[in-house]
Tab-separated table of C-alpha atoms and ligand atoms in Angstrom:
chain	number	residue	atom	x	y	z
F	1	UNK	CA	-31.483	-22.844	-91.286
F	2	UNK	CA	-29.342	-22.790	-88.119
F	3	UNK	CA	-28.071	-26.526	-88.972
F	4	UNK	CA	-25.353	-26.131	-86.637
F	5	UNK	CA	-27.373	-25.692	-83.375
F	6	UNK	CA	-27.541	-29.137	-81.364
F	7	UNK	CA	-31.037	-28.596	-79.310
F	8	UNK	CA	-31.994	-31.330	-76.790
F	9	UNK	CA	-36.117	-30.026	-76.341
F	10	UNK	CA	-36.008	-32.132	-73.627
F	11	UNK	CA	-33.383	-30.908	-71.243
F	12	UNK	CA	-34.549	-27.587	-72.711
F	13	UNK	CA	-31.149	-26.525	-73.909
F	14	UNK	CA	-28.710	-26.175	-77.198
F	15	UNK	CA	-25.110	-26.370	-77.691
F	16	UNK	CA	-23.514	-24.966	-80.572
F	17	UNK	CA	-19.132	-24.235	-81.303
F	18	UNK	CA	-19.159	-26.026	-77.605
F	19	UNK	CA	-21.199	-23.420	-75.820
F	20	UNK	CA	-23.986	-24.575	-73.838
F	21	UNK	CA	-26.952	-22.825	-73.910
F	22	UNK	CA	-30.302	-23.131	-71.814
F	23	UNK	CA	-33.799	-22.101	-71.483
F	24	UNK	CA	-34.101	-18.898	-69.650
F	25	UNK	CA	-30.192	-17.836	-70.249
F	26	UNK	CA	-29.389	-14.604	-71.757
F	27	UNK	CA	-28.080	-14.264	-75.226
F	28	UNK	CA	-27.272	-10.759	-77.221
F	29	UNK	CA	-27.873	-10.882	-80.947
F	30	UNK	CA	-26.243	-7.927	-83.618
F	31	UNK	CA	-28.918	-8.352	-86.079
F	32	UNK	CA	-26.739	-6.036	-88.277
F	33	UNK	CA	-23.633	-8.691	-88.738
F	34	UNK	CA	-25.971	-11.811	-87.955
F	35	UNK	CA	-23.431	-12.591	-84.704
F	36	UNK	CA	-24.752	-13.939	-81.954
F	37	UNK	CA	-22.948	-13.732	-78.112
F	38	UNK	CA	-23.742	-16.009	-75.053
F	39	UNK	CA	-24.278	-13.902	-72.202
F	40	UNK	CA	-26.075	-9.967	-71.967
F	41	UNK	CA	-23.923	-7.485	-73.633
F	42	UNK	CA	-24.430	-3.735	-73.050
F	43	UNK	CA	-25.945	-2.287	-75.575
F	44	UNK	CA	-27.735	1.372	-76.123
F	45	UNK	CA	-30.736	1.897	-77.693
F	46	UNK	CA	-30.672	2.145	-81.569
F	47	UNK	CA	-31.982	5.944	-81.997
F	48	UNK	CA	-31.535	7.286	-85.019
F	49	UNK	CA	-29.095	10.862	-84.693
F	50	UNK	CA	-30.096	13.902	-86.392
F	51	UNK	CA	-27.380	13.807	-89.034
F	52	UNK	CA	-28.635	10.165	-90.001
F	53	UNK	CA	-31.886	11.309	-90.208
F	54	UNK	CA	-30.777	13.969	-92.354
F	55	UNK	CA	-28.715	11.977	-94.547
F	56	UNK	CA	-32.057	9.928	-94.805
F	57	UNK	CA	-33.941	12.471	-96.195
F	58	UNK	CA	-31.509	13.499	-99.139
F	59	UNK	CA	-31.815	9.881	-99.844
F	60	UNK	CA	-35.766	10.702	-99.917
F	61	UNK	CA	-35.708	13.310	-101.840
F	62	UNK	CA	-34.109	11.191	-104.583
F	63	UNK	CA	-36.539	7.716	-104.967
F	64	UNK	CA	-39.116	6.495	-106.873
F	65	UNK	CA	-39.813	3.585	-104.706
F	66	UNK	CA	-42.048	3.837	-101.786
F	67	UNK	CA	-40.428	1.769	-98.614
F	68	UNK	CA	-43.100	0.254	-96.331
F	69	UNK	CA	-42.524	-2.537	-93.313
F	70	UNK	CA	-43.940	-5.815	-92.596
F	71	UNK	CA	-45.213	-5.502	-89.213
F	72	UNK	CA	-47.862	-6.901	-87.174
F	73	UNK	CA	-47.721	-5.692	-83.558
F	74	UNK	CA	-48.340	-1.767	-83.086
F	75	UNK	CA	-44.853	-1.767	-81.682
F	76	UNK	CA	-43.110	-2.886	-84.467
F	77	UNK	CA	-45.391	-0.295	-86.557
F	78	UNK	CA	-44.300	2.409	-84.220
F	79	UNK	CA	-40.802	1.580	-85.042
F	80	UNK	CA	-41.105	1.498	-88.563
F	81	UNK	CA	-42.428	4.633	-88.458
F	82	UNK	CA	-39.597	6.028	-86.466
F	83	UNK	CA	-37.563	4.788	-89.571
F	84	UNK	CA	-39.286	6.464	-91.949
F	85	UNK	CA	-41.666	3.137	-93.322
F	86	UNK	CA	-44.672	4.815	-95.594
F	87	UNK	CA	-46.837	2.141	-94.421
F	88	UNK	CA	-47.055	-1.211	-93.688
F	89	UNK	CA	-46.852	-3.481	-96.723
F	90	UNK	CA	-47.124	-6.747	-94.394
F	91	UNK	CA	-49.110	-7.238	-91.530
F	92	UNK	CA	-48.688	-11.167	-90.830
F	93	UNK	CA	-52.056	-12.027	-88.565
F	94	UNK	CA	-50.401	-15.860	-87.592
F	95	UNK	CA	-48.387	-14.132	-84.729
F	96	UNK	CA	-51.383	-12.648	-83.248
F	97	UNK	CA	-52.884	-16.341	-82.478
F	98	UNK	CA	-49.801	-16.537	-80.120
F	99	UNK	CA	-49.850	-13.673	-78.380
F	100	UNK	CA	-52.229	-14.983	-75.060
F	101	UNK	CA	-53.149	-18.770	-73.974
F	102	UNK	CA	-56.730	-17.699	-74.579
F	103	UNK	CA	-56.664	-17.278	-78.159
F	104	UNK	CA	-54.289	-19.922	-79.144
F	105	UNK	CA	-57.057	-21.994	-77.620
F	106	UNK	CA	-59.733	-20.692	-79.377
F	107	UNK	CA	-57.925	-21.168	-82.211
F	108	UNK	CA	-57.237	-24.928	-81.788
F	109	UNK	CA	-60.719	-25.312	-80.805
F	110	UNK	CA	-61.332	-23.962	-84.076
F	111	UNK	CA	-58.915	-26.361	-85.918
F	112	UNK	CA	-60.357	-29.529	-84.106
F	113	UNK	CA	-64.017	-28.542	-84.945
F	114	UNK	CA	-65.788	-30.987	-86.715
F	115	UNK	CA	-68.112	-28.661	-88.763
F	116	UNK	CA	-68.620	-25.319	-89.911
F	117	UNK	CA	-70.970	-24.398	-86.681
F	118	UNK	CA	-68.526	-25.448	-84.371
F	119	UNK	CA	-65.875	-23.471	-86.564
F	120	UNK	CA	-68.039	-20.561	-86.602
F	121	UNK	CA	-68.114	-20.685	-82.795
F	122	UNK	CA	-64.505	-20.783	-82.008
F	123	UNK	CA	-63.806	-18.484	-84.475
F	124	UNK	CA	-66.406	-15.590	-82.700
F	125	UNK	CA	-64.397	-15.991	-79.989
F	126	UNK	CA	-61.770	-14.599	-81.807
F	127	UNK	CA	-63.106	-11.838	-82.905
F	128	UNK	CA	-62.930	-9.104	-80.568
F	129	UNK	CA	-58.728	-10.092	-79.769
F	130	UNK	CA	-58.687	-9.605	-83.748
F	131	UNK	CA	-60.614	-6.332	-83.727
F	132	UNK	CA	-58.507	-5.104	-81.226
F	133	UNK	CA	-55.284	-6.602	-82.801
F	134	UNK	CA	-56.322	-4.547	-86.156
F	135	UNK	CA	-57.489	-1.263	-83.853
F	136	UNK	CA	-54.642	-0.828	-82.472
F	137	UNK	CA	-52.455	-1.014	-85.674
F	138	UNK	CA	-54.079	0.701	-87.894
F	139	UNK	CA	-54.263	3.528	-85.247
F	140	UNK	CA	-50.816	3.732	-85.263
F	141	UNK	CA	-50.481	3.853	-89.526
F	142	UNK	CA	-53.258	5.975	-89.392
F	143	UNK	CA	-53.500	7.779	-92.453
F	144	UNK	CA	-51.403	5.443	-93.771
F	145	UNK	CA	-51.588	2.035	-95.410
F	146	UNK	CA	-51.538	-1.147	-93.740
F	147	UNK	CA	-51.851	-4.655	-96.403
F	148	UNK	CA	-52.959	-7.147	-93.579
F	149	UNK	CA	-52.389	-10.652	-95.071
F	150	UNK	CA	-55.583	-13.541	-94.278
F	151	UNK	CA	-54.485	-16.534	-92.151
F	152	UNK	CA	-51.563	-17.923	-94.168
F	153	UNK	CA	-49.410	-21.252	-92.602
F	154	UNK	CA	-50.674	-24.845	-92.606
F	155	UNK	CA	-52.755	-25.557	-89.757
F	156	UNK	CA	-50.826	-28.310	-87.832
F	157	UNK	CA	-47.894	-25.328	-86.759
F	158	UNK	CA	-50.898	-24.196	-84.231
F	159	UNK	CA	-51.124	-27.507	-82.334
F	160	UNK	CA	-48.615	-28.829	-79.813
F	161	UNK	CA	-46.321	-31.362	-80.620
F	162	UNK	CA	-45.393	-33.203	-77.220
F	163	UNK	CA	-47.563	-35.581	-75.864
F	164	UNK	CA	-48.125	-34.061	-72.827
F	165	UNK	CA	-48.911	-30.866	-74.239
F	166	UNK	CA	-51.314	-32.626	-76.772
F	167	UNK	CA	-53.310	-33.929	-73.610
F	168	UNK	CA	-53.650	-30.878	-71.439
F	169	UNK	CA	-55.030	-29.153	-74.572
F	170	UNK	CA	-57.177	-32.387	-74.854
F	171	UNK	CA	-58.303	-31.277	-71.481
F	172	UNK	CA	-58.902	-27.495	-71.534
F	173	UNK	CA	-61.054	-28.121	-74.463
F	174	UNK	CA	-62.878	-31.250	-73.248
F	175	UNK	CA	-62.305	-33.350	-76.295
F	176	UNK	CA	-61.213	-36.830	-75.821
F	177	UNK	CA	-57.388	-36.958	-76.193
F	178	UNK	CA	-57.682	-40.026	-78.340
F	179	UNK	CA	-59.612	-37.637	-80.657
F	180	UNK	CA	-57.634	-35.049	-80.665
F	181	UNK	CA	-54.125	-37.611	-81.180
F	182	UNK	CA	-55.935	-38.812	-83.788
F	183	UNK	CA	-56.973	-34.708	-85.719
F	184	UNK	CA	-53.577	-33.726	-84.962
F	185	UNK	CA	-51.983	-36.624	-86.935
F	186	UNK	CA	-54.676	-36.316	-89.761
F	187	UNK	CA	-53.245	-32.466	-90.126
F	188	UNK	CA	-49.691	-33.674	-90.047
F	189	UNK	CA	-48.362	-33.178	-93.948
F	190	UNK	CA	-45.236	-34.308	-95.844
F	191	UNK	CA	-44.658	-31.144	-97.463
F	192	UNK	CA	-46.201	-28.873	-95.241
F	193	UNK	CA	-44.825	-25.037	-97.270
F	194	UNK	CA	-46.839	-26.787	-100.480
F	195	UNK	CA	-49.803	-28.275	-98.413
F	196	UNK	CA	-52.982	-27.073	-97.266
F	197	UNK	CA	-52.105	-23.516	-96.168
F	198	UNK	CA	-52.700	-19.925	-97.522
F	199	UNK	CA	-55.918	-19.447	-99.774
F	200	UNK	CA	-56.506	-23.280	-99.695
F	201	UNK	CA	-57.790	-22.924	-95.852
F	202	UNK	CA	-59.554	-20.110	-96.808
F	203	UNK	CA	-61.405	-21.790	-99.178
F	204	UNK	CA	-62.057	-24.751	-97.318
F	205	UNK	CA	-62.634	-23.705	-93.676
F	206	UNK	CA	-63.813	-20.077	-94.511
F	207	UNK	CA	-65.297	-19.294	-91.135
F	208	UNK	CA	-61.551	-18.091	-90.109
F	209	UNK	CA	-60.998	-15.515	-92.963
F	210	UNK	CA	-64.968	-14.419	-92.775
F	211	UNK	CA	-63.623	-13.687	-89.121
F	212	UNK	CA	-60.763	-11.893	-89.614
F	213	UNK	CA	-62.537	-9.732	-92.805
F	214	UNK	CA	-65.371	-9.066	-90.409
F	215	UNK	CA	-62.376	-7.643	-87.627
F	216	UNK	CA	-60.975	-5.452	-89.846
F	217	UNK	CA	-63.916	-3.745	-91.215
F	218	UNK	CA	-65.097	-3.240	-87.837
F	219	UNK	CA	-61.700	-1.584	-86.605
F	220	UNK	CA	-61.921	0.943	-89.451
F	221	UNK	CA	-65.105	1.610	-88.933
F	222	UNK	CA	-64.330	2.601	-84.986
F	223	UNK	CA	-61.455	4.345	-86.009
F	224	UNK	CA	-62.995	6.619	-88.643
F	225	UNK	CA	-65.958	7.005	-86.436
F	226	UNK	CA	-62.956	8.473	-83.660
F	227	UNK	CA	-62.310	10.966	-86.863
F	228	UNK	CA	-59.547	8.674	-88.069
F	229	UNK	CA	-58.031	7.823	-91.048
F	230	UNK	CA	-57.440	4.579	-91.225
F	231	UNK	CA	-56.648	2.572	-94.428
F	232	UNK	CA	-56.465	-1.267	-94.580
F	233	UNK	CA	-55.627	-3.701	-97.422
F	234	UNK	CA	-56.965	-7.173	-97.482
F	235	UNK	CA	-53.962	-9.245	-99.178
F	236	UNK	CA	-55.236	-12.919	-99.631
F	237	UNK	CA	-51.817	-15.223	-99.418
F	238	UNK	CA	-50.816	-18.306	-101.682
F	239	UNK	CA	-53.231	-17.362	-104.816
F	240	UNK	CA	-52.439	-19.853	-107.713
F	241	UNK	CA	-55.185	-19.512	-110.123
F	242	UNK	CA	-58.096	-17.333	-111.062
F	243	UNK	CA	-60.427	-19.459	-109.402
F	244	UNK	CA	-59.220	-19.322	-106.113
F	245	UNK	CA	-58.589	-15.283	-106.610
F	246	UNK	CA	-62.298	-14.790	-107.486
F	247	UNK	CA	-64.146	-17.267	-105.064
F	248	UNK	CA	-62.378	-15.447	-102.430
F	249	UNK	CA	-62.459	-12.111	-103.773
F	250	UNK	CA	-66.231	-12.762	-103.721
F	251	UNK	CA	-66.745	-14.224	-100.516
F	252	UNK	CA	-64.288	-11.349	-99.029
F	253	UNK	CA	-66.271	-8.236	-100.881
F	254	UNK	CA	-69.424	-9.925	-99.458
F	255	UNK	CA	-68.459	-9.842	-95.759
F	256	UNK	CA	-67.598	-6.221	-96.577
F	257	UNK	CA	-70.453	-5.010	-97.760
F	258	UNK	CA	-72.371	-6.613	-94.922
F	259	UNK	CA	-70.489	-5.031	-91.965
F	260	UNK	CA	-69.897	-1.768	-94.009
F	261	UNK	CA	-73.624	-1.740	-94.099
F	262	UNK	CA	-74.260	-2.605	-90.371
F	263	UNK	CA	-72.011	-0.142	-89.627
F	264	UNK	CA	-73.825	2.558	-91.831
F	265	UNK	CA	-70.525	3.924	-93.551
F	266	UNK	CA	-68.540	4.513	-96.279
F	267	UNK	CA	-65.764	2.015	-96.735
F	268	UNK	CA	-63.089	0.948	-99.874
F	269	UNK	CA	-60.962	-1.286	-98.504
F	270	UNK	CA	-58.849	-2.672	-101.475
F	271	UNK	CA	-59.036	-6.724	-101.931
F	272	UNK	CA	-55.565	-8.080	-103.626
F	273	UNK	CA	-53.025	-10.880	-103.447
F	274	UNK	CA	-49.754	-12.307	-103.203
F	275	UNK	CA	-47.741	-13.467	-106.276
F	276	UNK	CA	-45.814	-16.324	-104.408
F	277	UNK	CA	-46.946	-19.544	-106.647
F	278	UNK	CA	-45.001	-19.529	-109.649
F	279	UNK	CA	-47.974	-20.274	-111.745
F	280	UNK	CA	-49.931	-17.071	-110.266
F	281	UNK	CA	-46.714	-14.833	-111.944
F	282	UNK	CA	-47.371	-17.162	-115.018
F	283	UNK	CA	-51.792	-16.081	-115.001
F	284	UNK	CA	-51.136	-13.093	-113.310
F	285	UNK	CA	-53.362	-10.968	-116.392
F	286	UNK	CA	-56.236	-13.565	-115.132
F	287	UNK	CA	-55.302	-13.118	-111.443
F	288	UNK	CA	-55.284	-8.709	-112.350
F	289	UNK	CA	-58.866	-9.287	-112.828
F	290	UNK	CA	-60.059	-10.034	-109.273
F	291	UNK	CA	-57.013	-8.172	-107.281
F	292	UNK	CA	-56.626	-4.611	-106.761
F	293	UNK	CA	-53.285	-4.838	-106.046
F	294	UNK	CA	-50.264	-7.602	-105.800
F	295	UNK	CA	-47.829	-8.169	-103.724
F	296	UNK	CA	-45.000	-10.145	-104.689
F	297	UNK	CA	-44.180	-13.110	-101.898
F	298	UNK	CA	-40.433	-13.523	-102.954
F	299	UNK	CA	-39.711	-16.219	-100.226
F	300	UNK	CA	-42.474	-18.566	-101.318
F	301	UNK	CA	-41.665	-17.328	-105.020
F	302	UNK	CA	-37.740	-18.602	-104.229
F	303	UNK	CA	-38.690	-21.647	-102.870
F	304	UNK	CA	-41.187	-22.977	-104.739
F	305	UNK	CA	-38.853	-21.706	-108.308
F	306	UNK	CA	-35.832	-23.549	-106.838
F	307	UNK	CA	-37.808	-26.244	-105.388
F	308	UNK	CA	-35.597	-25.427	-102.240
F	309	UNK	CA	-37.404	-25.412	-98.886
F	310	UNK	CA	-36.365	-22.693	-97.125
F	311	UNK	CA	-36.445	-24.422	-93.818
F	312	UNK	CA	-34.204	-27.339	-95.111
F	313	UNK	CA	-31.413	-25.466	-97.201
F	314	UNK	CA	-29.113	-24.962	-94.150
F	315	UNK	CA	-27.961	-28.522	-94.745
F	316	UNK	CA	-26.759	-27.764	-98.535
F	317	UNK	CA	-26.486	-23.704	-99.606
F	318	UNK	CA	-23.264	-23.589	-97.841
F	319	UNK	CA	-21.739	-25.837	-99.855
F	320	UNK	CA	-23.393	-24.644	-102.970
F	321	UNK	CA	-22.336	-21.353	-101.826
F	322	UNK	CA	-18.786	-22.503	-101.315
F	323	UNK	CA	-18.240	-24.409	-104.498
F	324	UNK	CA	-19.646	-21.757	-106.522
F	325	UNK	CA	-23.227	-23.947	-107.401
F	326	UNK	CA	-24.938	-20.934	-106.541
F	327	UNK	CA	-23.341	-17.158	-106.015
F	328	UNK	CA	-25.574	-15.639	-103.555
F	329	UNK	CA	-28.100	-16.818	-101.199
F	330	UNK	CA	-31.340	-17.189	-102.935
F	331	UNK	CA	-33.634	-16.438	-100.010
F	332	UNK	CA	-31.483	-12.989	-99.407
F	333	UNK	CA	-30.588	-11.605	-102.723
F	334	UNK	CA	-33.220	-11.990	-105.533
F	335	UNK	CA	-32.293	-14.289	-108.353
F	336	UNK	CA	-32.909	-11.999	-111.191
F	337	UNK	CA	-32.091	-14.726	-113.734
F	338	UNK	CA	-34.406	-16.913	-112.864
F	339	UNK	CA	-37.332	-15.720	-110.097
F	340	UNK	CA	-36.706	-12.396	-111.493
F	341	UNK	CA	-38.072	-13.409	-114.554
F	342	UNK	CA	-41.352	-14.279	-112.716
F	343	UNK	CA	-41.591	-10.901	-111.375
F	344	UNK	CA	-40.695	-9.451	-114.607
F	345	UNK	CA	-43.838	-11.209	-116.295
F	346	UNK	CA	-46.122	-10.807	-113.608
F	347	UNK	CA	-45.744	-7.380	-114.014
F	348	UNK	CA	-46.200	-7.017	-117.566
F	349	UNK	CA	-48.935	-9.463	-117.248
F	350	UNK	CA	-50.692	-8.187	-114.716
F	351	UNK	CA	-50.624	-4.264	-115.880
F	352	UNK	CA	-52.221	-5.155	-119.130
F	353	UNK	CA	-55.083	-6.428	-117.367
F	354	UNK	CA	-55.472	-3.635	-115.291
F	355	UNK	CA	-53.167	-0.372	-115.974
F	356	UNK	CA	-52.104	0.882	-113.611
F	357	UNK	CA	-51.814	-1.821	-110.822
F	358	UNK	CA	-50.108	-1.264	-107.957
F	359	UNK	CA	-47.534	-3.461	-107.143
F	360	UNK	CA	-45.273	-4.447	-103.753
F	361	UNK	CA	-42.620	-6.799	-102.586
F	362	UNK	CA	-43.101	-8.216	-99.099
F	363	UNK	CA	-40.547	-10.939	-99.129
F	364	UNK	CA	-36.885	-10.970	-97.145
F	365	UNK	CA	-35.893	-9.605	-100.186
F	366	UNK	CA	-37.419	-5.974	-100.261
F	367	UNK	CA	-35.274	-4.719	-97.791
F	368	UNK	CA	-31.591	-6.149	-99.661
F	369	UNK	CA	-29.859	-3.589	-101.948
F	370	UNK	CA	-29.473	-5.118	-105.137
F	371	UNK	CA	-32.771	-6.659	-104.742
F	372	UNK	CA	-34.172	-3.502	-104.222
F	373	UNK	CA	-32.299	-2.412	-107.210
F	374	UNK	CA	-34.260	-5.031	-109.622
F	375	UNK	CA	-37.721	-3.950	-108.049
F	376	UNK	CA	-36.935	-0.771	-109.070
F	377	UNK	CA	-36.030	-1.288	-112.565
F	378	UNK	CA	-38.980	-3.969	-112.643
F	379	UNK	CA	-41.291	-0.234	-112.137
F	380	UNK	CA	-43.130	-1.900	-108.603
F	381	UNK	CA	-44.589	0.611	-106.493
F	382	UNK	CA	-43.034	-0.424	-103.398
F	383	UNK	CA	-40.539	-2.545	-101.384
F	384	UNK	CA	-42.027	-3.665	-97.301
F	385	UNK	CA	-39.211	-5.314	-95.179
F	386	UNK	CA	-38.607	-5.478	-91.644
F	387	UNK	CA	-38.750	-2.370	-89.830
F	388	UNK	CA	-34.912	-1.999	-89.458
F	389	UNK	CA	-33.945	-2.764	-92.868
F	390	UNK	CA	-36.056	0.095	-93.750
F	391	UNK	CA	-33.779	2.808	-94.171
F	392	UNK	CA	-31.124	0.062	-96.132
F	393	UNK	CA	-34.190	-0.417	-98.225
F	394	UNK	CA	-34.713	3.950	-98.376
F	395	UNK	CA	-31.031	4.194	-99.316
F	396	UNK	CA	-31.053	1.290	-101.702
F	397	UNK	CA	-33.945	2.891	-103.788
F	398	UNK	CA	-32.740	6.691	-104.247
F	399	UNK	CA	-29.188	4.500	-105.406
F	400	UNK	CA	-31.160	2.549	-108.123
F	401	UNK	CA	-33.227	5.715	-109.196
F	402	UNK	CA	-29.873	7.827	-109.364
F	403	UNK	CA	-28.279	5.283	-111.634
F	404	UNK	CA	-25.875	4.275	-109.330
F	405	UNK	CA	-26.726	1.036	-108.026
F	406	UNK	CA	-25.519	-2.515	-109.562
K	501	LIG	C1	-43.217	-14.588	-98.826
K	501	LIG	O1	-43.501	-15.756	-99.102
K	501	LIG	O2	-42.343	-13.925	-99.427
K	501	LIG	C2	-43.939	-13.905	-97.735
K	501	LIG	C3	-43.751	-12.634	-97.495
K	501	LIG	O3	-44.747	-14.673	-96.951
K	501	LIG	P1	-44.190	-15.639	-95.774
K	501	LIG	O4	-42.728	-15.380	-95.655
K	501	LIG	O5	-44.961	-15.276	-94.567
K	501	LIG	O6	-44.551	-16.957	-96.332
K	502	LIG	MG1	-45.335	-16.604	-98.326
């Protein structure tokens, strides 16, 4: 959405306002007004003071709404804690391919496989950085929960784009690079957001989400046998119709029961979804029947009710915004006319199938006031947002349960 940035990927540098910007330079960013300054500012560490944190817990004292995080590193859950997140209501498991050359490239190997052995073989490798990816953060929420989303964007975003960087990974994985040219522009989509992403890949290359089930069974089960307490939820992304919910529900309880059983335990780990496809708020009572909990995906929910990508609306919100088309930012504050109404009959929908169902928000939007405001009034069970917006999102809910929020 950053329209205005000129970047030349080649000379490895951007220019924006006439500033000049390159790889390696130092930049200071205040999150908080959305400003960003060429050059390293001094800053001091964000800690919260003892009259804040006081404040805070007035604020507590007076919400319905519990406030978790999306998170997925156990740094970012140790900060949310630190800000008073009750658990983690979005653990995105995409990052975590990134995080060492080793796995990225057990991951591509897995994306270039021909068949579901050579799948299953890149995907064991896998395994034990996932285990210890899930370990590690569910140690730190112990006792708390932690809704770890399956693999969720479209495959191609995992595979390099340059050339050059297309043949060394030809290379390190000793496929011919024709081959590989030839993969990566068979994965390449038009519409990417609305492709073959979320539950679809789960459902058609299910060696990746049998891994990551498998991971995050086995974590628990090393951290309870440690005397833990560790408490996962499996959130399965992009659901659009029954079908898909209960194939993978299926699948998913099946890989659990298997490990739980290896493992000689006792294990409920809670198997829901997000509501991010406008048609899944529309079927959400048939959804209810396979998902022990939903999670409303507002940013997919926003796009895909607008029919605005969200990675294209830089070039025409701010005029929309400035001629009055639109109000407010879509992808910030919730449009309660017209997505809220989604959320309103997933809800109602949803609950009738199965009393008593609890609901979240993960999108941008749990952790904007007035947004906040409508979840409230819309009876979910919680908001997640990103660790620092969690006490906005704290504040924001003891407001709308007080009466005195817009
Ligand atoms: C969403 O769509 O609101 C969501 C939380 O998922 P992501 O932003 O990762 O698509
Ligand atoms: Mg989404």
């Amino acid at each position: 959405g950053a329209g205005a940035l000129e970047i030349d990927a080649r000379a490895r540098c951007l220019q924006c306002d006439g500033v000049r910007v390159s790889a390696g330079d130092w930049l200071t960013i205040d999150g908080g007004a959305g400003v960003v300054y060429a050059g390293r500012l001094r800053t001091v560490p964000g800690v919260p003071s003892e009259e804040f944190r006081r404040f805070m817990n007035l604020a507590d004292r007076h919400r319905r709404l519990q406030v978790r995080a999306n998170a997925e590193t156990p740094e970012d859950a140790a900060r949310a804690l630190e800000l008073g997140a009750q658990g983690i209501g979005l653990c995105r498991t995409e990052h975590m391919f990134f995080a060492s050359k080793d796995r990225l490239l057990s991951l591509r190997a897995m994306i270039l496989a021909d068949d579901s052995r050579a799948r299953e073989d890149a995907t064991r490798r896998l395994a034990p950085h996932q285990f210890e990816d899930f370990r590690e953060i569910l140690r730190v929420m112990d006792g708390l929960p932690v809704t770890i989303r399956l693999l969720d964007p479209p495959l191609h975003e995992f595979l390099p784009r340059e050339p050059a960087a297309l043949e060394a990974m030809a290379e390190q994985l000793g496929i011919p690079e024709a081959e590989v040219a030839a993969k990566a522009e068979a994965l390449a989509e038009f519409n990417p957001m609305l492709g073959h992403r979320g539950c679809r890949l789960g459902l058609t290359s299910p060696e990746i989400y049998d891994m990551q089930v498998e991971a995050i069974v086995r974590a628990t089960a090393a951290l309870k046998a440690a005397g833990r307490d560790p408490r996962p939820e499996i959130m399965v992304p992009l659901v659009g119709s029954e079908e898909e919910m209960a194939r993978l529900r299926e699948r998913t309880a099946a890989v659990l029961d298997r490990v739980v059983e290896q493992a000689g335990i006792e294990l409920e780990i809670p198997i829901g979804t997000m509501i991010e496809v406008p048609r899944a708020a529309l079927v959400a009572d048939h959804i209810a029947r396979h998902a022990d909990f939903f999670s409303f995906g507002t940013n997919d929910l926003t796009q895909m009710t607008f029919g605005f990508s969200r990675d294209d609306i830089g070039r025409f919100l701010p005029q929309y915004l400035e001629s009055g088309i639109l109000r407010k930012d879509p992808f910030e504050s919730l449009d309660r006319t017209g997505v809220g109404q989604l959320v309103e009959i997933a809800v109602e929908r949803g609950r009738k199938e199965r009393p008593g169902l609890k609901i979240g928000i993960c999108g941008e939007h749990g952790g904007e006031p007035t947004s906040v405001t409508f979840f409230h009034r819309c009876g979910l069970d919680y908001v997640s947002c990103s660790p620092y917006r969690v006490p906005v999102a704290r504040l924001a809910a003891a407001h709308a349960n007080l009466g005195v929020a817009e």
